[in-house]
PDB file of C-alpha atoms in Angstrom:
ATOM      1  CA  UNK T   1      -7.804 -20.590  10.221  1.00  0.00           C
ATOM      2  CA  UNK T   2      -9.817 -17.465   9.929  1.00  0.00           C
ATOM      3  CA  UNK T   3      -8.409 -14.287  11.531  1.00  0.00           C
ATOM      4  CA  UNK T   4     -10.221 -10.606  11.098  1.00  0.00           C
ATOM      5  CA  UNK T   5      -8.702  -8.507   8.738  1.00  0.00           C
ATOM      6  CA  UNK T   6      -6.988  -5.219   9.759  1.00  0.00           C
ATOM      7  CA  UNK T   7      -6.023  -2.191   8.353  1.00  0.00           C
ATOM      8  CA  UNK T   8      -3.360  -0.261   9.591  1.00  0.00           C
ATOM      9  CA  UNK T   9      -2.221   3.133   9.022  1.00  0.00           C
ATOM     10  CA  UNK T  10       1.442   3.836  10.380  1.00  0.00           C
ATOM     11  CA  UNK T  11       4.111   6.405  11.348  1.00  0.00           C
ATOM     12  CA  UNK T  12       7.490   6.006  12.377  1.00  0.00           C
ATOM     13  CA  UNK T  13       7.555   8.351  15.777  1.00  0.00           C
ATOM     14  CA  UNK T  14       4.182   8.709  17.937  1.00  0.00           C
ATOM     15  CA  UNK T  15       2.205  11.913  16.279  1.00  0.00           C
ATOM     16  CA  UNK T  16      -0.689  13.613  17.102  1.00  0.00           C
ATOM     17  CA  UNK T  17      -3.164  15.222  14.650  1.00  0.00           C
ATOM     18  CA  UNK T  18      -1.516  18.240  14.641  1.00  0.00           C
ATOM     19  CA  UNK T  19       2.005  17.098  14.495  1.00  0.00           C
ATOM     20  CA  UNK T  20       0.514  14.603  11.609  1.00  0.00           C
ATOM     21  CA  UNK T  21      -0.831  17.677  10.032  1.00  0.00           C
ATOM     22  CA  UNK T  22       2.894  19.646   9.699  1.00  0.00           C
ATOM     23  CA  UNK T  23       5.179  17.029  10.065  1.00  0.00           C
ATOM     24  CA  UNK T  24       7.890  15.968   6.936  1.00  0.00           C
ATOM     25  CA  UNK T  25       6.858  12.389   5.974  1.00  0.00           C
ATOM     26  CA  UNK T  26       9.041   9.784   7.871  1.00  0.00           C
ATOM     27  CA  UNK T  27      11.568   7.865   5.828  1.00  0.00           C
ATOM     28  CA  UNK T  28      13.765   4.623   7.142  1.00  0.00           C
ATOM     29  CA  UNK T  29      16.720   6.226   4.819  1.00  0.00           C
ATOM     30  CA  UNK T  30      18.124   9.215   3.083  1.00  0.00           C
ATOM     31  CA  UNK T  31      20.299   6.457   0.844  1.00  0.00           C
ATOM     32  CA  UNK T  32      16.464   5.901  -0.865  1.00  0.00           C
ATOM     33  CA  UNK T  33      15.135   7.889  -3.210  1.00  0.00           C
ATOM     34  CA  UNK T  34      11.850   9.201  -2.587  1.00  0.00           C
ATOM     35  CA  UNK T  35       9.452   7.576  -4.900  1.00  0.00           C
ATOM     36  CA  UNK T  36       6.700   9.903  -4.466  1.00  0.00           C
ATOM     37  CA  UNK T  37       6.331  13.629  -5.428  1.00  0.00           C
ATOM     38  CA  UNK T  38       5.450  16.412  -2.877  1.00  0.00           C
ATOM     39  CA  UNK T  39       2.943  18.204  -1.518  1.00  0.00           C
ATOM     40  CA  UNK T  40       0.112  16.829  -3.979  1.00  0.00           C
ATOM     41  CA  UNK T  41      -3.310  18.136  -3.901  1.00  0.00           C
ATOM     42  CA  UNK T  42      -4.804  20.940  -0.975  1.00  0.00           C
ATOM     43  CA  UNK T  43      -6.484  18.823   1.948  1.00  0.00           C
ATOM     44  CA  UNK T  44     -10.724  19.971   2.185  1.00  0.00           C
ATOM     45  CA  UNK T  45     -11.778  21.114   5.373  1.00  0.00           C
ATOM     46  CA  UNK T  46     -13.413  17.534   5.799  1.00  0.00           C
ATOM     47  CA  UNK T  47      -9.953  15.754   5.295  1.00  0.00           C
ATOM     48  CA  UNK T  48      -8.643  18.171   7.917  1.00  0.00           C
ATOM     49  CA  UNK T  49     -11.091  17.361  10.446  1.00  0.00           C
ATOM     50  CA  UNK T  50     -10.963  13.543   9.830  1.00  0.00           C
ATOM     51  CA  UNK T  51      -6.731  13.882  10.455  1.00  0.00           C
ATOM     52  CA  UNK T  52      -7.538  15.426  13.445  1.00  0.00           C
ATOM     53  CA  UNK T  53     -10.275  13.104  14.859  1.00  0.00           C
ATOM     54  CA  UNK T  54     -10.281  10.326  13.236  1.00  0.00           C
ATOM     55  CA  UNK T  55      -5.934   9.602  13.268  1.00  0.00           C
ATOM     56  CA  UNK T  56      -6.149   8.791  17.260  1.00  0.00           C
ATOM     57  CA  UNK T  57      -8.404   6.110  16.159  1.00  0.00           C
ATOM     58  CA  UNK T  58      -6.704   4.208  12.843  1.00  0.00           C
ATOM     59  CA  UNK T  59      -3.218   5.739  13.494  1.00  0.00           C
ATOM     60  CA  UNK T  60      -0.438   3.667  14.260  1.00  0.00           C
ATOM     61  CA  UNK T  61       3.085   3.782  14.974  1.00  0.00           C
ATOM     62  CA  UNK T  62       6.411   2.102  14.239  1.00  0.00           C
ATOM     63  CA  UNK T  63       9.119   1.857  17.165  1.00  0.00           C
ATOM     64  CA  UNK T  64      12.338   0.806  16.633  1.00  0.00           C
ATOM     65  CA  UNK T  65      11.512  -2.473  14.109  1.00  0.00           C
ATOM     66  CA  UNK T  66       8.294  -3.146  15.661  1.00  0.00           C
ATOM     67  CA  UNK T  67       4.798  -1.617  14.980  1.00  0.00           C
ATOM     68  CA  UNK T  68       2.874  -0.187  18.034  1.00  0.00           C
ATOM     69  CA  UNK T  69      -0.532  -2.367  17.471  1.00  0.00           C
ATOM     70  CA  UNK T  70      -2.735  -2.278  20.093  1.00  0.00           C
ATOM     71  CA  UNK T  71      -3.426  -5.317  22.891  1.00  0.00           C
ATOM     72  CA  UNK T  72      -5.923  -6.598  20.526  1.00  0.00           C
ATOM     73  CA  UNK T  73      -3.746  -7.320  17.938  1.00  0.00           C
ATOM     74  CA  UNK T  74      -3.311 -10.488  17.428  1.00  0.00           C
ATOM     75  CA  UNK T  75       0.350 -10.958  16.077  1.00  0.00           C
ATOM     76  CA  UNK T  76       0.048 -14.333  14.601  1.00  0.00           C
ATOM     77  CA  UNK T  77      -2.533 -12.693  12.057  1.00  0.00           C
ATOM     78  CA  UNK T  78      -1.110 -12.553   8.190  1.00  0.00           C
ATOM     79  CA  UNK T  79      -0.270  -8.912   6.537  1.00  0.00           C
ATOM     80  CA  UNK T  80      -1.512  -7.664   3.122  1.00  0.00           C
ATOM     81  CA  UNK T  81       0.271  -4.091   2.779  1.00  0.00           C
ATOM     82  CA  UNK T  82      -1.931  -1.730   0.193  1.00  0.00           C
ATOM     83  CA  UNK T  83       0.870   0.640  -0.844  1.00  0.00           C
ATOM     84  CA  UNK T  84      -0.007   4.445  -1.662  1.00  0.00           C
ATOM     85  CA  UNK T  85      -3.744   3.658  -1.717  1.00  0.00           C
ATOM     86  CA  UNK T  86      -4.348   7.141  -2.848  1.00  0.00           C
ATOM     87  CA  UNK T  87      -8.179   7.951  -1.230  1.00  0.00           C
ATOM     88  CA  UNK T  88      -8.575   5.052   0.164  1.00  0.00           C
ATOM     89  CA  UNK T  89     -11.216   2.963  -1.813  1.00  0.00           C
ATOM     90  CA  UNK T  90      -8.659   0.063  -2.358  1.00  0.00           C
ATOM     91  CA  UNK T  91      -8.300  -0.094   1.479  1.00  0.00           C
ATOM     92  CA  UNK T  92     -11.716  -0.345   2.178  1.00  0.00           C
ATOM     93  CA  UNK T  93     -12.184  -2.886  -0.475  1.00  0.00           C
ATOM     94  CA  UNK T  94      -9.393  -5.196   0.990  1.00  0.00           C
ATOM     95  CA  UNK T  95     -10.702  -4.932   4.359  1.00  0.00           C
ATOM     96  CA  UNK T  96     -13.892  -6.261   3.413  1.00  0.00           C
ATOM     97  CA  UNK T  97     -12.797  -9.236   1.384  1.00  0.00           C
ATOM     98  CA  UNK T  98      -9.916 -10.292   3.200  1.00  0.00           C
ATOM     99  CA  UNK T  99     -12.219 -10.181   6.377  1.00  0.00           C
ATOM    100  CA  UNK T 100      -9.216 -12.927   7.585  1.00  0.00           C
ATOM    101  CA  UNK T 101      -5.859 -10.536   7.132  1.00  0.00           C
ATOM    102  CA  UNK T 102      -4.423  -7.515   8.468  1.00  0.00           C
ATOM    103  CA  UNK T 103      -4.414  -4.558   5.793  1.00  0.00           C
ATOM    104  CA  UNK T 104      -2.051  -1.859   6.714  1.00  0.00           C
ATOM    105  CA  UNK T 105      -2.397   0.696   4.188  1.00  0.00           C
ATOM    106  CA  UNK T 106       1.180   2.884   3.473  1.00  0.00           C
ATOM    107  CA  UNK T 107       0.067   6.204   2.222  1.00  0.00           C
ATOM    108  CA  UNK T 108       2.435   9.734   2.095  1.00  0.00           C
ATOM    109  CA  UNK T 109       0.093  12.197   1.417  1.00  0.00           C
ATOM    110  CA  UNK T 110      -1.934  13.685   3.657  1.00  0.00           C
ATOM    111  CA  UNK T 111      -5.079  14.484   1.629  1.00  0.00           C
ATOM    112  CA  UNK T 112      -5.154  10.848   0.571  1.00  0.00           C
ATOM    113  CA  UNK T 113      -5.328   9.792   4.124  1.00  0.00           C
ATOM    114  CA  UNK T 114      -7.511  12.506   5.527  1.00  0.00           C
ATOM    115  CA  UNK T 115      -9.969  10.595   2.684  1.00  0.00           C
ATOM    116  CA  UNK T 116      -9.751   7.676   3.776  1.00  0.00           C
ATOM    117  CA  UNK T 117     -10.293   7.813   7.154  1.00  0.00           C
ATOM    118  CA  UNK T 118     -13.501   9.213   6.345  1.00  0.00           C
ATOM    119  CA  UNK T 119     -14.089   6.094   4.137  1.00  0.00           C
ATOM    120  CA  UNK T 120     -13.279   3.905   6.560  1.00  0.00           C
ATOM    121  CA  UNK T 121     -15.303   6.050   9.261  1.00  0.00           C
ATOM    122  CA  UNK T 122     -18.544   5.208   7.224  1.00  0.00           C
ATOM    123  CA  UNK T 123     -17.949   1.805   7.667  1.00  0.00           C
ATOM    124  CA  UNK T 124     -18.323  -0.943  10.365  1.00  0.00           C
ATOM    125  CA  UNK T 125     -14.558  -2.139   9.223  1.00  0.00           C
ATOM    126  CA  UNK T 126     -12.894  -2.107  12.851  1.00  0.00           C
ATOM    127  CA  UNK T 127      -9.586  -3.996  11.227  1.00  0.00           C
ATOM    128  CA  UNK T 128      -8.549  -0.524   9.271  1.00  0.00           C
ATOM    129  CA  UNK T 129      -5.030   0.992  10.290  1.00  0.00           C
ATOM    130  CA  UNK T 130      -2.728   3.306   8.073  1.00  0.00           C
ATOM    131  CA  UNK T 131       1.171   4.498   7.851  1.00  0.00           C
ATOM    132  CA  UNK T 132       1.993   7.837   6.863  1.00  0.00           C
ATOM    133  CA  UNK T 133       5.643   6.657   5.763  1.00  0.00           C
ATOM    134  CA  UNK T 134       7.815   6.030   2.410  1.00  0.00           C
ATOM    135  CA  UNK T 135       7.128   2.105   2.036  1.00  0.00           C
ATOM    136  CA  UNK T 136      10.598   1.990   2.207  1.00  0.00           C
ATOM    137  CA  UNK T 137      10.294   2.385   5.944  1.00  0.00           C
ATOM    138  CA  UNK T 138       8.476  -0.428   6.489  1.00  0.00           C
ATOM    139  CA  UNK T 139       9.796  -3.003   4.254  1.00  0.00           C
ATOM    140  CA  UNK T 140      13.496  -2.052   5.258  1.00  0.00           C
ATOM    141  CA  UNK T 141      13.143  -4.599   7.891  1.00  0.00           C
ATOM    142  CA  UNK T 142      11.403  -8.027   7.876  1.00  0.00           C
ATOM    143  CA  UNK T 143      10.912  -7.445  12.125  1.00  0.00           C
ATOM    144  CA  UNK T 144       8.270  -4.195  11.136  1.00  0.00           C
ATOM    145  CA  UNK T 145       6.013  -6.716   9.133  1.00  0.00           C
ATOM    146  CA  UNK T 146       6.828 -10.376   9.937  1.00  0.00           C
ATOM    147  CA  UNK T 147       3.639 -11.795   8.804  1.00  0.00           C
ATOM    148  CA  UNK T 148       3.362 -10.050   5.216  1.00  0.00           C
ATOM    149  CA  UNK T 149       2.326 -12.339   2.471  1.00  0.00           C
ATOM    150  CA  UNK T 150       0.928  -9.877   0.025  1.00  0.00           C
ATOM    151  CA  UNK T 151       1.393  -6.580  -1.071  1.00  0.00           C
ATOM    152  CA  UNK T 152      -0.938  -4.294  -3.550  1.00  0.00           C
ATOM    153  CA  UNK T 153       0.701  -1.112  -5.776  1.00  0.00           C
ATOM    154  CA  UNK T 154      -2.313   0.909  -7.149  1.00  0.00           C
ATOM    155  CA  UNK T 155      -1.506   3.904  -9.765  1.00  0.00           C
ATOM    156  CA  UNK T 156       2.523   4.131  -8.649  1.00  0.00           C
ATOM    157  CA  UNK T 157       3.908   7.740 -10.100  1.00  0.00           C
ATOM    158  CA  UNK T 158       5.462   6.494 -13.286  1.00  0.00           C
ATOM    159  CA  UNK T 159       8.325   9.812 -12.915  1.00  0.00           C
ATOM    160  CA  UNK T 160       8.991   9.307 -16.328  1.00  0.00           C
ATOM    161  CA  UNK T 161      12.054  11.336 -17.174  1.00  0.00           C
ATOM    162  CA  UNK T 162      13.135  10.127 -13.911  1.00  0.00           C
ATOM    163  CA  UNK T 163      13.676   6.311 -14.231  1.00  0.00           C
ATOM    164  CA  UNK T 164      15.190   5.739 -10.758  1.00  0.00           C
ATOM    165  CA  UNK T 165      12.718   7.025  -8.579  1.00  0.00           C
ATOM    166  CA  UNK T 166      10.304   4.715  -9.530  1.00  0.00           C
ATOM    167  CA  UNK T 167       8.752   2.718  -6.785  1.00  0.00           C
ATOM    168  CA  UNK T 168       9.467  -0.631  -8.970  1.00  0.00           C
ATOM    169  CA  UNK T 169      13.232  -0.129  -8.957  1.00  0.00           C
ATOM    170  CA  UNK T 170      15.962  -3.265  -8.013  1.00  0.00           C
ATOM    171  CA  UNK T 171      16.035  -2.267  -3.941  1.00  0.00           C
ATOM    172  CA  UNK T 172      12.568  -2.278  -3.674  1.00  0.00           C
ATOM    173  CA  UNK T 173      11.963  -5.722  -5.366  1.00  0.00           C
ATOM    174  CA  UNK T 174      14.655  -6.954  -3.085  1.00  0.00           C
ATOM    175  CA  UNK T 175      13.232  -5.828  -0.157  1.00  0.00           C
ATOM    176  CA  UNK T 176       9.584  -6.812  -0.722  1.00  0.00           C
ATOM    177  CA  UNK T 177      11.630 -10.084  -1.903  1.00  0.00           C
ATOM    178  CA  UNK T 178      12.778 -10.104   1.792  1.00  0.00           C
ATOM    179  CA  UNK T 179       9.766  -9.411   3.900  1.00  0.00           C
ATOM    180  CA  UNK T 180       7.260 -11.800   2.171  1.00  0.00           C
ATOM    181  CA  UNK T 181       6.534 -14.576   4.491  1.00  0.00           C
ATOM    182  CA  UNK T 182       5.720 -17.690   2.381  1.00  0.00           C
ATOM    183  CA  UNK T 183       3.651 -19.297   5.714  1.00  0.00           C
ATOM    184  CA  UNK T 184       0.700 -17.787   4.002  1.00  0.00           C
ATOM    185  CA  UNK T 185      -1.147 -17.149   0.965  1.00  0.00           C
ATOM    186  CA  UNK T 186      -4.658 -16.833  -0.666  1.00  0.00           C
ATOM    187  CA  UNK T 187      -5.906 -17.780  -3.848  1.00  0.00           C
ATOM    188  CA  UNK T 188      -7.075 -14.200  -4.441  1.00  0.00           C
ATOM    189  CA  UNK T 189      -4.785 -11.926  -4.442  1.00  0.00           C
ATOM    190  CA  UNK T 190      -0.814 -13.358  -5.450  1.00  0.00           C
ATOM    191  CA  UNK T 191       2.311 -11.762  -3.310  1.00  0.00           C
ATOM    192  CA  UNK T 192       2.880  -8.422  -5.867  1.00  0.00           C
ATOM    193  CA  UNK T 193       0.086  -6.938  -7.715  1.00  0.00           C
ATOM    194  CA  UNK T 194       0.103  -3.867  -9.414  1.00  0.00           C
ATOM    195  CA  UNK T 195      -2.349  -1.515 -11.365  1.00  0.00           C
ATOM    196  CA  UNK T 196      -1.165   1.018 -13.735  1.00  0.00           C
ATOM    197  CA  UNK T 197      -2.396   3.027 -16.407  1.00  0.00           C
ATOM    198  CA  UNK T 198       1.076   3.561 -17.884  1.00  0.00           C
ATOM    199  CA  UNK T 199       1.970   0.680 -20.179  1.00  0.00           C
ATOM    200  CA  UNK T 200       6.018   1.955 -20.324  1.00  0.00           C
ATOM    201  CA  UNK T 201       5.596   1.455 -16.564  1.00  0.00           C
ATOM    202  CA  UNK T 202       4.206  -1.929 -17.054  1.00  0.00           C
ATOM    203  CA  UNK T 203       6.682  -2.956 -19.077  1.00  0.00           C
ATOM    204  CA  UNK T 204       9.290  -1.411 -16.739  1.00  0.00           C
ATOM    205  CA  UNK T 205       7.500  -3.774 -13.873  1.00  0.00           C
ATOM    206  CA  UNK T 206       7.521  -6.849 -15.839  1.00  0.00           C
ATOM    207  CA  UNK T 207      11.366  -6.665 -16.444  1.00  0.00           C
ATOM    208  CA  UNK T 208      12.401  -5.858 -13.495  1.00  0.00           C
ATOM    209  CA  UNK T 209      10.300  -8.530 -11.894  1.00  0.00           C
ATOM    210  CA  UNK T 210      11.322 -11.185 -14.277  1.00  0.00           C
ATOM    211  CA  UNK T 211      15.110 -10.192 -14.460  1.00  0.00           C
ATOM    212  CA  UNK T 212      15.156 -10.861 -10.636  1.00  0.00           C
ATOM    213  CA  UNK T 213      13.423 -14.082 -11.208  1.00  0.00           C
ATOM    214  CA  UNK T 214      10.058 -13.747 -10.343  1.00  0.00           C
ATOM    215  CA  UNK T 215       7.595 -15.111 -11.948  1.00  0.00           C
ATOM    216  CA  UNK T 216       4.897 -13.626 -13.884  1.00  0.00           C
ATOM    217  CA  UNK T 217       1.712 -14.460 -12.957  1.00  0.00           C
ATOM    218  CA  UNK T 218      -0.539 -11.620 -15.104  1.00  0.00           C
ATOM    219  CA  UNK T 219       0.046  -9.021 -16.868  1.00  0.00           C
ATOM    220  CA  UNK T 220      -3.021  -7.739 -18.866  1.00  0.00           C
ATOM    221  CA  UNK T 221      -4.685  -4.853 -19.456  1.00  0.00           C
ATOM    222  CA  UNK T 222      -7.720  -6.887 -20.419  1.00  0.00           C
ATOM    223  CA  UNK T 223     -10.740  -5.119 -18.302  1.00  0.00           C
ATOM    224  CA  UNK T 224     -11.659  -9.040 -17.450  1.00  0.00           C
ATOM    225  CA  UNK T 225      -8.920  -9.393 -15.420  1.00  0.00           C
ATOM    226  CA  UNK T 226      -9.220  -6.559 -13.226  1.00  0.00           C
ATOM    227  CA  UNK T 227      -9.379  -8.524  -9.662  1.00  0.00           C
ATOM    228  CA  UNK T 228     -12.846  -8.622  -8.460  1.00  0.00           C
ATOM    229  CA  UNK T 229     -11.724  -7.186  -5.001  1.00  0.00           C
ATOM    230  CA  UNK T 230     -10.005  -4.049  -6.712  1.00  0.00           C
ATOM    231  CA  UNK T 231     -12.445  -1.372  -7.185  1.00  0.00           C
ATOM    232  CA  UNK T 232     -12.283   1.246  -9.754  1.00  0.00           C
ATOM    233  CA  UNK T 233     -10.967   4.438  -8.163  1.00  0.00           C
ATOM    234  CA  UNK T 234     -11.471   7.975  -8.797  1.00  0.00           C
ATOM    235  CA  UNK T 235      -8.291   8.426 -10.264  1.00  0.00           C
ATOM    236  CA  UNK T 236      -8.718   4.972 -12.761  1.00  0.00           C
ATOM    237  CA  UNK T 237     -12.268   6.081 -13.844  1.00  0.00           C
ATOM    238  CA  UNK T 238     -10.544   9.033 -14.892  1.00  0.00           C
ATOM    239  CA  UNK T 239      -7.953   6.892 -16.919  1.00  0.00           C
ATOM    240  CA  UNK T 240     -10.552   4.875 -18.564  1.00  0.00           C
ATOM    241  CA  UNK T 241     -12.767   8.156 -19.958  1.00  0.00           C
ATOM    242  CA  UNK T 242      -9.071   9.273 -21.309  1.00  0.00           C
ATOM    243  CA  UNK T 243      -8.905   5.785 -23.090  1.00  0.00           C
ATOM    244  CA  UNK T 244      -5.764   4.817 -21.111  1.00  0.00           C
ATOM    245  CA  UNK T 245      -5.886   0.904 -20.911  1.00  0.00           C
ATOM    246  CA  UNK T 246      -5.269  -0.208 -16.708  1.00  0.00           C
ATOM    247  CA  UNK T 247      -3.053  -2.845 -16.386  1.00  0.00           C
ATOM    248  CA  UNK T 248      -3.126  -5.595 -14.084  1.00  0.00           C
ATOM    249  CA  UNK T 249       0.323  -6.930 -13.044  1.00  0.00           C
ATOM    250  CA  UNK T 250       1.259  -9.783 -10.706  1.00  0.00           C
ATOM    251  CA  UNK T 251       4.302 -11.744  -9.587  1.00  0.00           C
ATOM    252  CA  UNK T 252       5.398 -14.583  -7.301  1.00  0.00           C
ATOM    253  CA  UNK T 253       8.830 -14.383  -5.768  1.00  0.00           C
ATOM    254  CA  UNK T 254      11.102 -16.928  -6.410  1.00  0.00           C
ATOM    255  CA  UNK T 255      11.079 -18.888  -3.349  1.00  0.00           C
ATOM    256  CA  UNK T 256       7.297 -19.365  -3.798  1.00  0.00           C
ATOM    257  CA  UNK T 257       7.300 -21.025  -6.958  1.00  0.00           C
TER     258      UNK T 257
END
């Protein structure tokens, strides 16, 4: 059945552009460690403006367990969550191949998002939406995203004299373990991907994943297995000149074997 793919962007109380402009990022739970760092990068005056035009448009909120779509949302349509898509070329790329999904993109900082709303404002994508939230608000539930079948991780902070505030850490596998929906899938693109140009955090990925029984479905930093949908980004280009191999990770839960 073929179903329009959307792109959400999400918050956990209703905010306007200014309150989206000052506002602490939203978290489910202080018990989680933040897996992100703070206040990254300066927003341009163009990000600014986009936050504050554009956010009315491809904002959305979370109340209570429930996301605040709009009456055109269909909820019957399947999820793909891009998590921390940085400026936003990943979102537009999912958008346009999984033209059957909804994308909600899960992004913290505010420069990221300010770019890609005005990505997604230079195209004819109407399915786009995005969460300013820690992922772990959204994926502490299995209500918030009952349709999810498929999540991308591009360029997670590797924090590496920090171990435990990685992103891939045992709660987090356990709750994206919880949320997937196996009611859908597509040949494309498997339940967990991940891209990273740290092989320690690769190898941190793969046994984690594999200690919780997943199963391992890639894990290459071969260029040929980049997935075709995944475009290169700014920040992987910039990898790649520095001769840091990108790896491609991806895993099946266990119920989905």
């Amino acid at each position: 059945m073929m179903i329009d793919v959307k792109i959400f962007f999400l918050s956990l109380a209703p905010l306007s552009s200014k309150a989206l402009l000052n506002n602490p990022v939203p978290r489910e739970s202080r018990h989680f460690k933040r897996s992100y760092l703070r206040g990254r990068g300066q927003k341009t005056k163009a990000q600014k403006r986009a936050l504050r035009e554009l956010w009315p448009e491809y904002g959305i909120n979370i109340k209570g367990n429930e996301l605040e779509f709009s009456k055109q949302y269909d909820p019957t349509v399947p999820l793909i969550l891009d998590i921390g898509f940085g400026q936003g070329e990943s979102l537009v790329a999912l958008g346009s191949k999984f033209q059957m999904c909804t994308i909600i993109g899960c992004e913290v900082h505010n420069p990221g998002i300010g770019a890609a709303l005005l990505r997604l404002a230079e195209t004819e994508l109407t399915n786009v939406k995005i969460v300013r939230a820690d992922v772990f608000a959204l994926i502490h539930s299995k209500r918030i995203l009952p349709n999810l079948f498929a999540c991308f991780i591009g360029f997670p902070d590797p924090f590496p004299h920090s171990v435990s505030r990685r992103l891939i850490r045992p709660d987090f596998i356990h709750s994206i373990e919880q949320c997937l929906t196996s009611d859908f899938s597509h040949p494309n693109i498997p339940p967990v991907s991940i891209a990273t140009d740290n092989e320690r955090y690769a190898q941190h990925a793969i046994n984690l994943f594999t200690n919780a029984k997943w199963t391992k479905l890639q894990a290459s930093y071969h260029p040929s297995l980049r997935p075709e949908w995944r475009p290169i980004s700014n920040y992987e280009q910039k990898a790649l000149n520095a001769d840091r191999p990108v790896w491609d990770l991806a895993f099946a839960p266990p119920q989905s074997e």
